[in-house]
CSV table of C-alpha atoms (C1' of nucleotides) in Angstrom, one decimal:
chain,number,residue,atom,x,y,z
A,159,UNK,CA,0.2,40.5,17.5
A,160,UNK,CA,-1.4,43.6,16.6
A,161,UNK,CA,-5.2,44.7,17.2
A,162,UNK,CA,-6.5,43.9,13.4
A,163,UNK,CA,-7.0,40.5,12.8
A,164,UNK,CA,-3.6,39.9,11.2
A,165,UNK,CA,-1.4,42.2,10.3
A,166,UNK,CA,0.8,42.1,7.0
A,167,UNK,CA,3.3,39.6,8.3
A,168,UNK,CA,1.0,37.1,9.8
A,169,UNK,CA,-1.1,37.0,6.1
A,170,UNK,CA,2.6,36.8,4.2
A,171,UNK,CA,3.2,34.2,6.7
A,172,UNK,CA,-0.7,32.5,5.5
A,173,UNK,CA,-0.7,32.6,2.1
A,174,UNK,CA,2.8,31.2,1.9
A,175,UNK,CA,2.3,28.3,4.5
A,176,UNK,CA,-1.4,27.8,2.4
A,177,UNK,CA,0.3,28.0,-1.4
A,178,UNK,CA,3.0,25.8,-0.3
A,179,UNK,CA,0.6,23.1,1.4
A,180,UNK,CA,-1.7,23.4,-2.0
A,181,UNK,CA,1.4,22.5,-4.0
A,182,UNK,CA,1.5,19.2,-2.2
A,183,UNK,CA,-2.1,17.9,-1.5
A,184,UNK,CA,-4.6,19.6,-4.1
A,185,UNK,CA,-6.8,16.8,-4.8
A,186,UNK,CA,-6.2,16.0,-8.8
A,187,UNK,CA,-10.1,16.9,-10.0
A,188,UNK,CA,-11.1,16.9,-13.9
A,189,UNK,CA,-12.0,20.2,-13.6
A,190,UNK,CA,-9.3,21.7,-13.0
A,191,UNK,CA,-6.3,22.2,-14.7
A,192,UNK,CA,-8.1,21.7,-18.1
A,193,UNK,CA,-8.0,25.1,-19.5
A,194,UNK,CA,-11.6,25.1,-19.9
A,195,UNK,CA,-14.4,27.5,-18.7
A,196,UNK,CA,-17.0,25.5,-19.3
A,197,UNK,CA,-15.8,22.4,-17.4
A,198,UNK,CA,-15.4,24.5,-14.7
A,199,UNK,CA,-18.7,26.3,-14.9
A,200,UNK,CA,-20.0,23.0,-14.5
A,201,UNK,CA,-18.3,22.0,-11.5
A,202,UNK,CA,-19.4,24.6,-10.0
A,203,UNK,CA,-23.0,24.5,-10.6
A,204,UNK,CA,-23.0,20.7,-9.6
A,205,UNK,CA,-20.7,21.6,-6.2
A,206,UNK,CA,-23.1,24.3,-5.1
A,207,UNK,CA,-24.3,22.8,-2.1
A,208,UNK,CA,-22.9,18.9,-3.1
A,209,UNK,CA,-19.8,17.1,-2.5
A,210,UNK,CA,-17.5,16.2,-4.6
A,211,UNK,CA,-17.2,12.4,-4.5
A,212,UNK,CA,-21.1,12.7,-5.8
A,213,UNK,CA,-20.1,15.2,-8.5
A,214,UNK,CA,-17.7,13.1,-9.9
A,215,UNK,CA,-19.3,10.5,-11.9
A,216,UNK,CA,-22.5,12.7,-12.8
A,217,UNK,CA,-19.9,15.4,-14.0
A,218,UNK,CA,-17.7,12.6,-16.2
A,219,UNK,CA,-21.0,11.6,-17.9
A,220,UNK,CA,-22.5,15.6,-18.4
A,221,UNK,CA,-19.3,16.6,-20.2
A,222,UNK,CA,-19.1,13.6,-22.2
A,223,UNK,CA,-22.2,14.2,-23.5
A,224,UNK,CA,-22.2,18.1,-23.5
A,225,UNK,CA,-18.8,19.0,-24.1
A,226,UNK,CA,-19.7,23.4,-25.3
A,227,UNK,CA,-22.6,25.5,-23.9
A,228,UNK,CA,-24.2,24.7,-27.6
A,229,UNK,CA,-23.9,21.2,-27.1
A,230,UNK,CA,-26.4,21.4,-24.2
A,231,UNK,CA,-28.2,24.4,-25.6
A,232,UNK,CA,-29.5,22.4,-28.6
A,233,UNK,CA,-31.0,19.5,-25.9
A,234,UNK,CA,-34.4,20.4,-24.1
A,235,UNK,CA,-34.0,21.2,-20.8
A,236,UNK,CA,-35.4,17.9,-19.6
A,237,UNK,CA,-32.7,15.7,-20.9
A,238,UNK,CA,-30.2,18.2,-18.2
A,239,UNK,CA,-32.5,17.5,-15.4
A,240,UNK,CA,-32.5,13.9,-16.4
A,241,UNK,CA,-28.9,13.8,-16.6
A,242,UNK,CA,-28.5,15.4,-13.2
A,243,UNK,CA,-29.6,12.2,-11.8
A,244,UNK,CA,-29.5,12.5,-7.8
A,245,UNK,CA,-27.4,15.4,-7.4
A,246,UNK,CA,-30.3,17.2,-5.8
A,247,UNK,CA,-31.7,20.8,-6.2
A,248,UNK,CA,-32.7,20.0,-10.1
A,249,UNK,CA,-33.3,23.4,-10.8
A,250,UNK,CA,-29.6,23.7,-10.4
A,251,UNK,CA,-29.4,21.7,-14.0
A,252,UNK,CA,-32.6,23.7,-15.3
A,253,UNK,CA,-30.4,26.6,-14.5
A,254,UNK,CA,-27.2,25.0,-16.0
A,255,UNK,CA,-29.0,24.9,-19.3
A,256,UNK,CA,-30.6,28.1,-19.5
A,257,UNK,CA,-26.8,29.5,-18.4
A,258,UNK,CA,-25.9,27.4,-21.8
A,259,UNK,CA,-28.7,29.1,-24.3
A,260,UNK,CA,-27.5,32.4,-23.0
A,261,UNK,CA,-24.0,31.5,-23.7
A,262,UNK,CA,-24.7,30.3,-26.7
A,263,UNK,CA,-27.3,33.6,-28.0
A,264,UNK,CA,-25.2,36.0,-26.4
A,265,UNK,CA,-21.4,35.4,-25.7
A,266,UNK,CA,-20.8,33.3,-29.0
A,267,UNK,CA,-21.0,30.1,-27.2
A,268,UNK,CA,-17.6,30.8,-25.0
A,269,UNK,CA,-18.1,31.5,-21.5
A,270,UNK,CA,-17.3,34.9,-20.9
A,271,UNK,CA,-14.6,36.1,-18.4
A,272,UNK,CA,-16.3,39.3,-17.1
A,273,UNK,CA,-17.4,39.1,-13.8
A,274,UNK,CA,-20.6,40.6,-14.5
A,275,UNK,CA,-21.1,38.8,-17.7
A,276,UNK,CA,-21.0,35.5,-15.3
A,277,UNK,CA,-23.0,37.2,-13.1
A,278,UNK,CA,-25.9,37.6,-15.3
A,279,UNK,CA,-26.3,33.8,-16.1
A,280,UNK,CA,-28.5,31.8,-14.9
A,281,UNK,CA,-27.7,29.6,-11.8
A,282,UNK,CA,-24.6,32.5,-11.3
A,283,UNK,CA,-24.1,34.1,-8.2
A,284,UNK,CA,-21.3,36.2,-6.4
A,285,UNK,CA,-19.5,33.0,-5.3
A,286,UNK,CA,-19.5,31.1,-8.6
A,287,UNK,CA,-19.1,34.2,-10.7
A,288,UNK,CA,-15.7,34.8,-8.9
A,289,UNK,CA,-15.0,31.2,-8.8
A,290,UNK,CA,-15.1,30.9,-12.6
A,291,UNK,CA,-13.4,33.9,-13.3
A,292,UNK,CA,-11.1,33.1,-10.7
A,293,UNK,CA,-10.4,29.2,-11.7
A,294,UNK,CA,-11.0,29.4,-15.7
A,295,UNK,CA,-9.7,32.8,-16.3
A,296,UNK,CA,-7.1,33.7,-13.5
A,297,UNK,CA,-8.4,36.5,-12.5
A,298,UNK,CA,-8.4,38.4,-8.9
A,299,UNK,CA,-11.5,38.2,-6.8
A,300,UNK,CA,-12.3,37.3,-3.7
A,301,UNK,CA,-14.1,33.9,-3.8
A,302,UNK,CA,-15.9,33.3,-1.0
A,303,UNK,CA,-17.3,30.0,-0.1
A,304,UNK,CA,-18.2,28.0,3.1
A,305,UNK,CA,-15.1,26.3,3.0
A,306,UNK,CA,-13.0,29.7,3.1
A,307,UNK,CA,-15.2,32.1,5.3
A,308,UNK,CA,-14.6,28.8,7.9
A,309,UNK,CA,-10.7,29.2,7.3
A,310,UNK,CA,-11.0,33.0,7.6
A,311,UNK,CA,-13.1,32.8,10.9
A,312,UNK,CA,-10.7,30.3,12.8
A,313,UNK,CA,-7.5,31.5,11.2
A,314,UNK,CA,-7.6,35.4,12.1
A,315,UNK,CA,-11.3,35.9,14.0
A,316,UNK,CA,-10.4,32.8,16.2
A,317,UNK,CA,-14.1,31.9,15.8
A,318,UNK,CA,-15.0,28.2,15.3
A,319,UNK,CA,-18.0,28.8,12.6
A,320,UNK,CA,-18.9,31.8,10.4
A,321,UNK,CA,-21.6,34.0,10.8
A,322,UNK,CA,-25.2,32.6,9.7
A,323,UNK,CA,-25.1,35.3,7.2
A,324,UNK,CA,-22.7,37.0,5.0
A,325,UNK,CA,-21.9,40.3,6.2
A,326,UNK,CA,-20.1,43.5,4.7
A,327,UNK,CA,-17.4,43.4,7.6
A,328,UNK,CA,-16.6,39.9,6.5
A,329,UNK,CA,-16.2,40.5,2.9
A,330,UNK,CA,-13.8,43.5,4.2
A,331,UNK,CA,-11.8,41.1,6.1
A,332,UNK,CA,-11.6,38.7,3.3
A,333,UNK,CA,-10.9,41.0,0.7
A,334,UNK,CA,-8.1,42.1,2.9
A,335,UNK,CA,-6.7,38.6,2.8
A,336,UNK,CA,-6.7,38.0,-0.7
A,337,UNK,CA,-3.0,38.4,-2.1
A,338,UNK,CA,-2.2,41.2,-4.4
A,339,UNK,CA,0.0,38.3,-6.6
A,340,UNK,CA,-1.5,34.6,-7.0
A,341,UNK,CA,-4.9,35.7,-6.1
A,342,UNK,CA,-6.4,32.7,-7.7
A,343,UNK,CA,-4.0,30.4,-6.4
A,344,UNK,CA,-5.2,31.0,-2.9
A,345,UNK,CA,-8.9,31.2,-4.0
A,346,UNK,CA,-8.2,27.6,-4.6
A,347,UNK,CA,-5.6,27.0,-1.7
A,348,UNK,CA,-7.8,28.4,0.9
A,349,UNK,CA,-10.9,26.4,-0.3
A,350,UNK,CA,-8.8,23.2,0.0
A,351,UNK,CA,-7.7,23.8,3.1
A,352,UNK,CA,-11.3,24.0,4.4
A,353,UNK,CA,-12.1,20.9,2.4
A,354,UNK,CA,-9.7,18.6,3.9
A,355,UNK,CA,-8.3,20.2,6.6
A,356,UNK,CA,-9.7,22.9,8.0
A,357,UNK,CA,-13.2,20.7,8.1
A,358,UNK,CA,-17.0,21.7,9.6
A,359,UNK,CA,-16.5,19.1,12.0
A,360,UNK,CA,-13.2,17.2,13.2
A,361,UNK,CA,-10.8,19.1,12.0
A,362,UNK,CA,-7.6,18.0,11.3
A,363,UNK,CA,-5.1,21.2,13.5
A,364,UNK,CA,-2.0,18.5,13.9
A,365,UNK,CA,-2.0,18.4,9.5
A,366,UNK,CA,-2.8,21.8,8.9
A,367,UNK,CA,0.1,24.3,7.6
A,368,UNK,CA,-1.4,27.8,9.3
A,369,UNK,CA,-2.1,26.1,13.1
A,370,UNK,CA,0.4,28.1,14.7
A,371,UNK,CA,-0.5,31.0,12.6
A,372,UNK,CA,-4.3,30.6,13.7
A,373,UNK,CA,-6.2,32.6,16.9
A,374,UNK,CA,-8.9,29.5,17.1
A,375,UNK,CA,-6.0,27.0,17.7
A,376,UNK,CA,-4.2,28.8,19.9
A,377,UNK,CA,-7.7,29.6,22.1
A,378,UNK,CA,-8.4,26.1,22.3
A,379,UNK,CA,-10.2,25.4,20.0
A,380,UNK,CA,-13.0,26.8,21.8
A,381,UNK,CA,-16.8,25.7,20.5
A,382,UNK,CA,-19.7,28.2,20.6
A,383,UNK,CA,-22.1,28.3,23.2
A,384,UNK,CA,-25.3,27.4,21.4
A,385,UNK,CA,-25.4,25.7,18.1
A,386,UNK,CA,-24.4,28.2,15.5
A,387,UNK,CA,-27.8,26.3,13.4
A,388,UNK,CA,-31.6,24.5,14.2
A,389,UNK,CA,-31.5,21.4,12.5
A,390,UNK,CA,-34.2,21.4,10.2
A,391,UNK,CA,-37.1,19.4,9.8
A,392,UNK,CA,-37.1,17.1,6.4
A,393,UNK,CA,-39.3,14.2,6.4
A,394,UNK,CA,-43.2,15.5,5.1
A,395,UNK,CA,-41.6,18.5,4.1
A,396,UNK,CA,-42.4,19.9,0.0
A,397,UNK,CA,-39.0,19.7,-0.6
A,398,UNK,CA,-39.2,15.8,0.3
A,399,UNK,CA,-42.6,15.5,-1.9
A,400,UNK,CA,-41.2,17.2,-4.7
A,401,UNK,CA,-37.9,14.7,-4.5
A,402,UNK,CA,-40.0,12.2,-4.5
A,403,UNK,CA,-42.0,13.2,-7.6
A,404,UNK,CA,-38.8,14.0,-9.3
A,405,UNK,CA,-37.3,10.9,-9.4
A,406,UNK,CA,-40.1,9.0,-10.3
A,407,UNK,CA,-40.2,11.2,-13.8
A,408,UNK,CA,-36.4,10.8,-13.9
A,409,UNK,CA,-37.0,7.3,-13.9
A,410,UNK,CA,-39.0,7.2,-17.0
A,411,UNK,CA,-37.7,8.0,-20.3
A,412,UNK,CA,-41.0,8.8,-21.6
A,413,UNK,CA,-44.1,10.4,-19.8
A,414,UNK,CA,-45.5,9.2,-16.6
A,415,UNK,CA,-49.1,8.7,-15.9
A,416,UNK,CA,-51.1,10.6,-12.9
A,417,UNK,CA,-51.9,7.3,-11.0
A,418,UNK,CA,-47.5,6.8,-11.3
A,419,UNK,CA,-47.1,10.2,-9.6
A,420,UNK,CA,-50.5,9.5,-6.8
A,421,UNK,CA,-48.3,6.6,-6.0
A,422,UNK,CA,-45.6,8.6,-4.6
A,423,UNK,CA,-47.0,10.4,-1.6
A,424,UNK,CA,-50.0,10.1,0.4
A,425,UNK,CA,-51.1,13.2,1.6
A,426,UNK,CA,-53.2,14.6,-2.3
A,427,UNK,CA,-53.4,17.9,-1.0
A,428,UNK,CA,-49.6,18.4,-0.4
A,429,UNK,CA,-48.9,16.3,-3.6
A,430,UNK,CA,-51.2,18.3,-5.6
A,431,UNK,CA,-49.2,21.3,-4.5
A,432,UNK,CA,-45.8,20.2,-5.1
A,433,UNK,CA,-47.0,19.1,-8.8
A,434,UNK,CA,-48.1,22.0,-9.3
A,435,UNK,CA,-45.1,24.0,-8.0
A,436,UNK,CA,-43.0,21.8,-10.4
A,437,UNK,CA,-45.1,22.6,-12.8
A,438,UNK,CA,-44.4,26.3,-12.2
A,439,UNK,CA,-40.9,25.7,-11.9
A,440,UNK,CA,-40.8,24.6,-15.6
A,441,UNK,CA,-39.2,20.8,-14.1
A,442,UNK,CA,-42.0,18.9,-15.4
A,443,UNK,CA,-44.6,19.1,-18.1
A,444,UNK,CA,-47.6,18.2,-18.6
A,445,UNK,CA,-48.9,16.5,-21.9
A,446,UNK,CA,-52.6,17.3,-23.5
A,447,UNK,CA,-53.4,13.5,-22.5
A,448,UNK,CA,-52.6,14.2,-18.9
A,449,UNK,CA,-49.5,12.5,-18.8
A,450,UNK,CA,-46.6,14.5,-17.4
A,451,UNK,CA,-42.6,14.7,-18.0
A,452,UNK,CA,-39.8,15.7,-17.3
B,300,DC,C1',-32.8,39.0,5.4
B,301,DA,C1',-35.2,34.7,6.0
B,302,DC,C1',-36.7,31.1,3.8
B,303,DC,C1',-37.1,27.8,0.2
B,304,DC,C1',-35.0,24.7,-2.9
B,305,DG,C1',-32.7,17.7,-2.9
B,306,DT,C1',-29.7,14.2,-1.7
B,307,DG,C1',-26.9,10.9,0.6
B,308,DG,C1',-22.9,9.9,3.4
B,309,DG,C1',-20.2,10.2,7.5
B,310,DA,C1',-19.8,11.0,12.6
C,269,DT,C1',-29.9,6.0,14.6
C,270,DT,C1',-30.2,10.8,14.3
C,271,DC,C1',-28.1,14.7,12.9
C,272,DC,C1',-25.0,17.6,10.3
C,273,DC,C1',-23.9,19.5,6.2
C,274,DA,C1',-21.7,19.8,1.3
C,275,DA,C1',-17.4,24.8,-4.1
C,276,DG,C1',-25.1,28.6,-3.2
C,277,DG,C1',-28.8,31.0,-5.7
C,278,DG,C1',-33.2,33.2,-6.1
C,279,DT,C1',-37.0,35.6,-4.1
DNA sequence: CACCCGTGGGA
DNA sequence: TTCCCAAGGGT
């Protein structure tokens, strides 16, 4: 053991042991293996921040419907936040569709494989512009979600969780552990691992393929001292208002009357608010006869 | 950088 | 039942 984090044999040793364990239990997903960017653009928008078993379905549906960026380009925007049904976060599917138009006006309607050219789209940031070019394009760049900055903290820091925030030192370290070969092979390997494996909570160290090869299980498994986050309020919050305002308008194909939306939430003043901050969002519209939409 | 932005299922 | 948290992004 040397006084870096891992030295070259140890992550010879990891990506092997990871590759290998991919090979056999990667979970078969429509989105990948399907030589298409826009499938996997997305998957990723709809992942960011949801699971997978409630991607699925909505996902099956989406690309049924919208099958090219122009596809779901030449719809309002509406009809995507519609379609995103309960996935949450709607502006994620606002975003999805302006990501479309811009593929559409500016990259011929493919998805473009540049880095930056992801980058700039809407609803595209460092994570899924790697992941896409990464996945769809089999390129080389570290991808960096939750589920590998957890492997990377147990694996060679020997810490349980990640940091709160994303820092430069950790980008170093996982930048370090990205292979020069089969880069995006462990993007997808390593995130894997986290996903069914190497889990938040319960982990599963007697099934995984790297628990002699990682400082957390040899400490003990050791848990941080204070909880690594404050659980966070949810019930009266905006974010709960505007869910609930959201999916009253989903509900309806056509426009919704005021007293329909009133119904939703006692408190007017807060309601008022949120309507109104939908209203800036560009999620909902409202019509010259008062009535509102999505 | 801290905070805001939905939703529902599992422990 | 309460609480955690899931392939983040934008401001």
């Amino acid at each position: 053991m040397s006084d870096s984090p891992a030295n070259g044999a140890d992550l010879d040793a990891l990506h092997e042991r990871v590759l290998a364990w991919f090979e056999e239990n990667a979970r078969v997903l429509p989105w990948r293996g399907v030589d298409d960017p826009w499938a996997v653009l997305v998957s990723e928008l709809m992942l960011q921040q949801t699971p997978v078993a409630r991607v699925l379905p909505v996902f099956e549906a989406w690309m049924a419907r919208w099958p090219t960026p122009a596809s779901l380009a030449a719809d309002p925007a509406g009809e995507a936040v519609r379609a995103w049904g309960r996935l949450g976060y709607p502006r994620r599917a606002q975003r999805l569709h302006a990501a479309a138009v811009a593929i559409t006006e500016h990259h011929g309607g493919e998805v473009p494989s540049d880095h930056a050219a992801l980058l700039a789209l809407p609803g595209v940031g460092e994570y899924t512009a790697a992941a896409v070019a990464s996945f769809a394009f089999g390129q080389r760049h570290v991808v960096l979600d939750t589920n590998v900055r957890r492997v990377l903290a147990r694996v060679l820091l020997g810490q349980a969780h990640p940091a709160r925030s994303l820092t430069a030192s950790e980008r170093r370290l996982a930048d370090r552990a990205l292979p020069r070969a089969d880069a995006h092979r462990w993007a997808a390997a390593s995130m894997e691992l986290g996903a069914l494996v190497c889990t938040a909570r319960s982990p599963r160290c007697t099934e995984c393929p790297v628990a002699d090869l990682c400082r957390w299980f040899a400490a003990g498994r050791p848990e941080p001292d204070e909880p690594v986050r404050r659980s966070q309020a949810w019930t009266g919050t905006d974010r709960q208002c505007r869910g609930r305002l959201m999916a009253v308008l989903r509900e309806h194909e056509g426009t919704v009357p005021k007293v329909a939306l009133d119904a939703t939430w006692d408190d007017a003043t807060q309601r008022e608010r949120c309507l109104d901050s939908l209203l800036d969002d560009g999620l909902v519209t409202v019509h010259p006869d008062g009535t509102f939409s999505l």
